Coordinates of C-alpha atoms and ligand atoms in Angstrom, one line a residue:
M1 CA -0.1 0.0 0.1
E2 CA 1.5 3.5 -0.8
V3 CA 2.1 5.6 1.9
E4 CA -0.1 8.4 0.2
V5 CA -2.8 6.0 0.8
L6 CA -1.7 5.6 4.6
C7 CA -3.1 9.3 5.0
F8 CA -6.2 8.0 4.9
F9 CA -6.6 5.0 6.4
P10 CA -3.7 6.0 9.4
F11 CA -5.5 3.4 11.9
L12 CA -4.2 0.7 10.0
R13 CA -1.1 -1.4 11.3
K14 CA 0.9 -0.6 8.2
S15 CA 0.5 3.3 9.5
S16 CA 2.1 2.5 12.9
D17 CA 5.2 0.1 10.6
Y18 CA 5.9 3.2 8.4
I19 CA 5.9 5.3 11.5
K20 CA 8.6 2.9 13.0
E21 CA 10.2 2.9 9.5
I22 CA 10.8 6.6 9.9
G23 CA 12.6 6.8 13.2
V24 CA 9.8 9.0 14.9
S25 CA 9.6 8.6 18.7
L26 CA 7.1 9.5 20.8
D27 CA 9.3 12.3 22.1
D28 CA 10.0 13.6 19.1
L29 CA 5.8 13.8 18.5
I30 CA 5.1 15.5 21.7
Y31 CA 7.9 17.8 22.6
S32 CA 10.1 18.3 19.0
A33 CA 9.0 21.6 17.2
A34 CA 9.9 19.8 13.7
F35 CA 6.3 17.9 14.8
E36 CA 4.2 20.7 15.6
R37 CA 2.0 20.5 12.5
A38 CA 1.4 16.7 13.2
R39 CA 0.5 17.7 16.7
D40 CA -1.9 20.8 15.3
R41 CA -3.5 18.6 12.9
G42 CA -3.7 16.3 15.4
C43 CA -6.2 18.5 17.7
E44 CA -7.8 19.6 14.2
R45 CA -9.1 15.7 14.0
V46 CA -10.2 15.9 17.3
I47 CA -12.2 18.9 17.4
S48 CA -13.3 18.6 13.7
A49 CA -14.9 15.0 15.0
I50 CA -16.4 16.7 17.7
K51 CA -18.3 19.6 15.4
T52 CA -18.6 17.8 12.4
G53 CA -18.9 14.1 13.5
E54 CA -16.0 13.7 10.6
V55 CA -12.3 14.3 10.6
S56 CA -11.8 17.1 7.9
S57 CA -9.7 15.6 4.9
H58 CA -7.8 17.8 2.7
H59 CA -5.4 16.7 -0.4
V60 CA -2.4 15.9 1.7
L61 CA 0.7 16.9 -0.1
A62 CA 3.4 14.5 -0.9
K63 CA 6.0 16.6 1.5
D64 CA 3.2 16.4 4.4
V65 CA 2.6 12.7 4.0
D66 CA 4.6 12.0 7.9
M67 CA 2.9 14.7 9.1
E68 CA -1.1 13.4 8.2
I69 CA 0.1 9.9 9.5
L70 CA 1.6 11.1 12.7
S71 CA -1.0 13.3 13.7
Y72 CA -3.6 10.2 14.0
P73 CA -1.3 8.9 17.1
F74 CA -1.5 12.5 18.4
A75 CA -5.1 12.7 18.2
R76 CA -5.5 9.5 20.2
I77 CA -3.0 10.6 22.8
L78 CA -6.0 13.9 22.9
V79 CA -8.5 11.6 23.5
S80 CA -7.2 9.8 25.9
C81 CA -5.6 12.7 28.2
I82 CA -9.2 13.8 28.1
G83 CA -10.2 10.7 29.4
D84 CA -14.1 11.2 28.3
T85 CA -15.8 7.8 26.9
H86 CA -17.9 9.4 25.2
L87 CA -15.8 11.5 23.1
A88 CA -13.1 8.4 22.7
R89 CA -16.9 6.9 20.8
R90 CA -17.5 10.1 18.8
Y91 CA -13.6 10.5 17.7
A92 CA -13.6 6.8 16.8
R93 CA -16.8 6.9 15.1
A94 CA -15.6 10.1 12.9
E95 CA -12.8 8.6 12.2
A96 CA -14.5 5.6 11.0
K97 CA -17.1 7.7 8.8
T98 CA -14.3 9.7 7.0
A99 CA -12.6 6.2 6.3
Y100 CA -15.6 4.9 5.0
K101 CA -16.4 7.9 2.6
I102 CA -12.8 7.7 1.4
L103 CA -13.3 4.2 0.9
S104 CA -16.8 4.3 -1.1
A105 CA -15.4 6.8 -3.2
S106 CA -12.4 4.8 -4.7
I107 CA -14.4 1.1 -4.1
A108 CA -13.6 0.2 -8.3
D109 CA -9.8 -0.2 -6.7
E110 CA -10.2 -4.2 -5.6
T111 CA -6.4 -4.0 -4.4
L112 CA -7.3 -1.2 -2.1
L113 CA -10.3 -3.5 -0.5
H114 CA -7.9 -6.5 0.0
A115 CA -5.1 -4.8 1.6
L116 CA -7.5 -2.9 4.0
A117 CA -9.3 -6.6 4.6
E118 CA -5.7 -7.8 5.3
D119 CA -4.5 -5.4 7.6
L120 CA -8.0 -5.6 9.4
G121 CA -8.1 -9.2 9.8
V122 CA -11.2 -9.6 7.8
T123 CA -10.7 -12.6 5.6
V124 CA -12.9 -11.8 2.1
L125 CA -12.9 -13.4 -1.0
C126 CA -14.5 -12.5 -4.4
G127 CA -18.0 -13.6 -6.0
G128 CA -20.6 -15.5 -4.7
T129 CA -19.1 -18.7 -5.7
S130 CA -15.5 -19.8 -6.0
H131 CA -16.5 -20.2 -9.8
T132 CA -17.2 -16.3 -9.9
S133 CA -14.9 -13.1 -10.0
C134 CA -15.0 -9.7 -8.1
D135 CA -16.6 -8.1 -11.1
G136 CA -19.6 -11.0 -11.3
V137 CA -19.8 -13.7 -13.2
V138 CA -16.1 -14.4 -14.9
G139 CA -16.3 -13.3 -18.4
A140 CA -19.8 -11.2 -18.2
A141 CA -19.7 -7.5 -18.5
K142 CA -18.6 -5.6 -15.1
L143 CA -21.0 -5.1 -12.5
D144 CA -22.0 -2.1 -10.2
F145 CA -19.8 -2.4 -7.1
G146 CA -22.8 -2.0 -4.9
V147 CA -24.4 -5.5 -6.5
R148 CA -21.2 -7.5 -6.7
M149 CA -20.7 -10.3 -4.7
Y150 CA -18.3 -10.8 -2.0
R151 CA -17.6 -13.8 0.7
I152 CA -16.8 -12.5 4.0
H153 CA -16.0 -15.6 6.5
F154 CA -18.8 -16.0 9.2
T155 CA -16.4 -15.5 12.2
D156 CA -15.5 -11.9 10.8
Y157 CA -19.4 -11.3 9.6
L158 CA -20.9 -12.2 13.3
R159 CA -18.1 -9.7 14.7
L160 CA -18.7 -6.8 12.3
A161 CA -22.2 -7.3 12.0
S162 CA -23.2 -7.4 15.5
E163 CA -24.2 -3.9 16.3
L164 CA -25.8 -3.3 12.5
R165 CA -29.5 -3.0 12.9
G166 CA -32.1 -4.6 10.7
S167 CA -33.3 -7.8 9.9
K168 CA -30.8 -8.6 7.0
W169 CA -27.9 -8.7 9.0
R170 CA -28.7 -11.8 10.9
L171 CA -27.0 -14.5 10.1
V172 CA -30.5 -16.5 9.4
N173 CA -31.3 -14.1 6.5
R174 CA -27.9 -14.8 4.8
M175 CA -26.5 -17.4 2.5
L176 CA -23.8 -19.4 3.6
H177 CA -21.6 -21.3 1.7
E178 CA -18.4 -23.2 2.6
G179 CA -17.8 -21.0 6.2
F180 CA -18.4 -17.8 4.3
V181 CA -21.5 -15.4 4.1
M182 CA -22.3 -14.0 1.1
V183 CA -22.4 -9.8 1.1
S184 CA -22.9 -7.5 -1.6
G185 CA -20.2 -4.8 -2.3
N186 CA -23.1 -2.2 -0.6
D187 CA -22.7 -4.9 2.9
L188 CA -19.2 -5.0 2.4
L189 CA -18.8 -1.5 2.8
Q190 CA -21.0 -1.0 6.2
L191 CA -19.0 -4.2 7.3
F192 CA -15.7 -2.2 6.5
H193 CA -17.1 0.9 8.8
E194 CA -17.5 -1.4 11.5
A195 CA -14.2 -2.8 11.2
F196 CA -12.5 1.1 11.2
Y197 CA -14.3 1.7 14.0
D198 CA -13.0 -1.1 15.9
R199 CA -9.7 -0.7 15.1
V200 CA -9.7 3.1 15.8
R201 CA -11.6 2.1 19.4
E202 CA -9.4 -0.3 20.1
N203 CA -7.6 0.4 23.8
L204 CA -8.9 3.7 23.2
P205 CA -8.9 5.9 25.6
I206 CA -5.0 4.6 26.0
E207 CA -3.0 5.1 29.2
V208 CA -1.4 7.9 28.7
P209 CA 1.9 9.3 31.6
G210 CA 1.0 12.3 33.0
D211 CA 3.7 14.4 32.1
I212 CA 2.9 13.4 28.3
C213 CA -0.5 14.8 29.5
D214 CA 1.2 18.0 31.1
A215 CA 3.0 18.6 27.8
V216 CA -0.3 18.4 25.8
R217 CA -2.2 20.8 27.7
K218 CA -2.7 23.8 25.5
Y219 CA -4.7 21.3 23.3
T220 CA -6.7 19.3 25.5
D221 CA -7.2 22.4 27.0
E222 CA -9.0 23.5 23.8
I223 CA -10.8 20.6 22.8
R224 CA -12.5 20.7 26.1
Q225 CA -13.9 23.9 25.7
V226 CA -15.0 22.8 22.1
L227 CA -16.7 19.8 23.6
S228 CA -18.4 21.6 26.1
V229 CA -20.0 24.4 23.6
N230 CA -21.0 21.9 21.3
T231 CA -22.7 19.5 24.3
R232 CA -24.3 22.2 25.7
E233 CA -25.7 23.9 22.0
D234 CA -26.2 19.4 20.9
R235 CA -28.5 19.1 24.1
S236 CA -30.5 22.1 23.5
I237 CA -33.5 22.2 21.3
A238 CA -34.6 25.8 20.3
C239 CA -38.0 25.6 18.4
D240 CA -40.9 28.0 18.7
G241 CA -43.4 26.2 21.3
I242 CA -41.4 23.3 22.7
S243 CA -40.3 23.1 26.4
Q244 CA -37.3 21.1 26.4
S245 CA -37.2 21.3 30.4
A246 CA -40.9 20.0 30.2
F247 CA -39.5 16.8 28.6
P248 CA -40.2 13.3 30.7
P249 CA -37.0 11.8 31.9
C250 CA -37.1 8.8 29.2
I251 CA -36.6 11.3 26.2
S252 CA -34.2 13.6 27.9
Y253 CA -32.1 10.1 28.5
L254 CA -32.5 9.0 24.8
L255 CA -32.3 12.6 23.5
K256 CA -28.4 13.2 25.9
R257 CA -27.5 9.7 24.2
L258 CA -28.3 10.6 21.0
M259 CA -26.5 14.1 21.0
G260 CA -23.9 12.4 22.8
G261 CA -23.1 10.3 19.3
E262 CA -24.2 7.0 21.1
E263 CA -26.2 4.6 19.2
I264 CA -29.9 3.9 19.8
S265 CA -31.7 1.1 19.4
H266 CA -34.4 0.9 16.6
S267 CA -37.0 1.8 19.1
A268 CA -35.8 3.8 21.2
R269 CA -35.7 5.8 17.7
F270 CA -39.3 5.2 17.2
A271 CA -40.0 6.2 20.8
L272 CA -38.2 9.9 20.6
T273 CA -39.2 10.6 16.9
S274 CA -42.9 10.4 17.6
F275 CA -42.9 12.0 20.9
L276 CA -40.8 14.8 19.0
L277 CA -43.6 14.8 16.2
N278 CA -46.3 14.5 18.3
I279 CA -45.7 17.4 20.5
G280 CA -45.3 19.3 17.3
M281 CA -41.3 19.1 16.3
R282 CA -40.7 19.9 12.2
T283 CA -39.6 17.1 10.2
E284 CA -36.4 19.1 9.3
D285 CA -35.4 19.7 13.0
I286 CA -35.7 16.1 14.3
I287 CA -33.3 15.0 11.5
R288 CA -30.8 17.6 12.9
L289 CA -31.0 15.6 15.9
Y290 CA -30.0 12.4 14.1
E291 CA -27.2 14.2 12.5
K292 CA -24.9 13.5 15.5
A293 CA -26.0 9.7 15.1
P294 CA -22.7 7.5 14.4
D295 CA -24.9 5.8 11.0
F296 CA -26.6 9.3 10.0
D297 CA -27.9 8.8 7.0
A298 CA -30.3 12.1 6.0
E299 CA -32.1 10.6 3.1
K300 CA -32.8 7.5 5.3
T301 CA -33.5 9.7 8.5
R302 CA -36.1 11.6 6.4
Y303 CA -37.7 8.6 5.4
Q304 CA -38.2 7.0 8.5
I305 CA -39.1 10.4 10.7
E306 CA -41.6 10.9 7.7
H307 CA -43.1 7.7 7.9
I308 CA -43.6 8.1 11.6
A309 CA -45.1 11.3 10.9
G310 CA -48.0 9.7 8.6
S311 CA -46.9 9.9 5.0
R312 CA -48.2 6.5 4.3
G313 CA -51.5 6.6 5.9
T314 CA -50.6 6.0 9.1
K315 CA -49.4 8.2 12.1
Y316 CA -48.2 6.9 15.1
T317 CA -48.6 8.1 18.7
A318 CA -46.0 7.7 20.8
P319 CA -45.7 4.7 22.8
S320 CA -47.1 4.8 26.4
C321 CA -45.2 3.9 29.5
R322 CA -45.8 0.6 29.3
T323 CA -44.6 0.5 26.1
M324 CA -41.4 2.0 27.1
R325 CA -41.1 0.0 29.8
T326 CA -41.5 -3.3 27.8
Y327 CA -38.6 -1.5 25.1
G328 CA -36.6 -1.4 28.6
I329 CA -36.4 3.0 27.7
C330 CA -38.3 3.9 30.9
V331 CA -35.5 5.5 33.5
R332 CA -37.9 7.1 36.2
E333 CA -36.5 7.1 39.3
N334 CA -38.3 9.2 42.4
D335 CA -39.9 11.7 39.7
E336 CA -43.1 12.9 41.2
L337 CA -45.0 13.1 37.5
C338 CA -43.9 9.8 36.4
E339 CA -46.1 8.4 39.0
K340 CA -49.0 10.6 38.0
V341 CA -48.8 9.8 34.4
A342 CA -49.3 6.6 31.6
H343 CA -47.9 8.3 29.0
P344 CA -44.8 10.6 28.3
L345 CA -46.6 12.9 26.3
G346 CA -49.0 13.2 29.1
Y347 CA -45.9 13.9 31.5
Y348 CA -44.8 16.6 29.2
A349 CA -48.5 18.5 28.8
L350 CA -48.5 18.2 32.8
A351 CA -44.8 19.7 33.2
K352 CA -45.8 22.2 30.6
E353 CA -48.8 23.4 32.4
K354 CA -46.7 23.2 35.8
E355 CA -44.2 25.2 34.4
K356 CA -46.7 28.1 32.9
S357 CA -48.2 28.1 36.1
E358 CA -45.0 28.6 37.9
K359 CA -44.4 31.8 35.7
R360 CA -47.4 33.4 36.6
R361 CA -47.1 33.3 39.8
N362 CA -43.8 34.6 39.7
M363 CA -45.0 37.7 37.3
Ligands
LIG1 S1 -42.5 6.8 33.1 FE1 -43.4 6.9 31.6 S2 -42.7 9.4 31.7 FE2 -41.4 8.7 33.3 S3 -39.9 8.0 32.4 FE3 -41.2 6.3 32.3 S4 -41.7 6.3 30.4 FE4 -41.2 8.2 30.3

């Protein structure tokens, strides 16, 4: 794999091998003026992950290749010194998403695909059976990547598909052939996304000695500041007529997890979306909330929200407290309003009423 390609996939083992080859030590990376650009770029990686959910990528000139590759271990050091697992997850998702986009754009390159698979320890073979090639049936016209067939070893499949939602990812719904699972090119891309995430998330946060964290404090302070502003902004919903402070505990909890870049289950998404639609939030505003989700896809999200909103005839009501309990997402503790209601919408109406009368009293 060419060294320029490692800039796009700096989490590969080959990238660490390259750093060893060029002889840069940890001390060089942390303290030497010669590596200031790598440190700045490392900080930029983390800030961009927080702000946009992706790592800003740009054309890397040949003379900057080393700095770009070195910026990745430096970014890991920064995330580790901050020691926030939320941030670690968010950063890993951003690196994975960026690499996924790059791979999607250069997917015709089978050599790259196989080099990545080898580095990530994933066994991928071309073709739906041993008689077909990556491009489709041997001798046939070249197929689009999305519909080409691949075979991935079932152990790798189980590992990588474990966090993917949807029945199509269940092994029972897949064709198996001699220990390999058949996947389309598009599915393979998704599985690579998971493999990228796992690799970046591996051991993160790592243990970093205190003197190193002290030496990089100017960067970690900057990141902490960005993190606190973004977390504050993320968790507030600025929509006319909607009072976030009146949300029931279950909805606040789901919102907090979503804004923190965490995966939330299908039923949790349904509960959150239907609740927000029922209290009058617009589709566009709800889509914006989902932008922080690790697997965000604007079109899919819009479709799902519009579906719940009734675009296909049935408008869904938010689930009751009883259903929320069966979903395992009722988080009432000693909340006095939770004692009085049977529905999160009932909670919201009561809490809003309470807020209004308190306001009137204070006028
Ligand atoms: S009791 Fe109802 S409103 Fe309260 S947290 Fe549980 S599901 Fe939400």
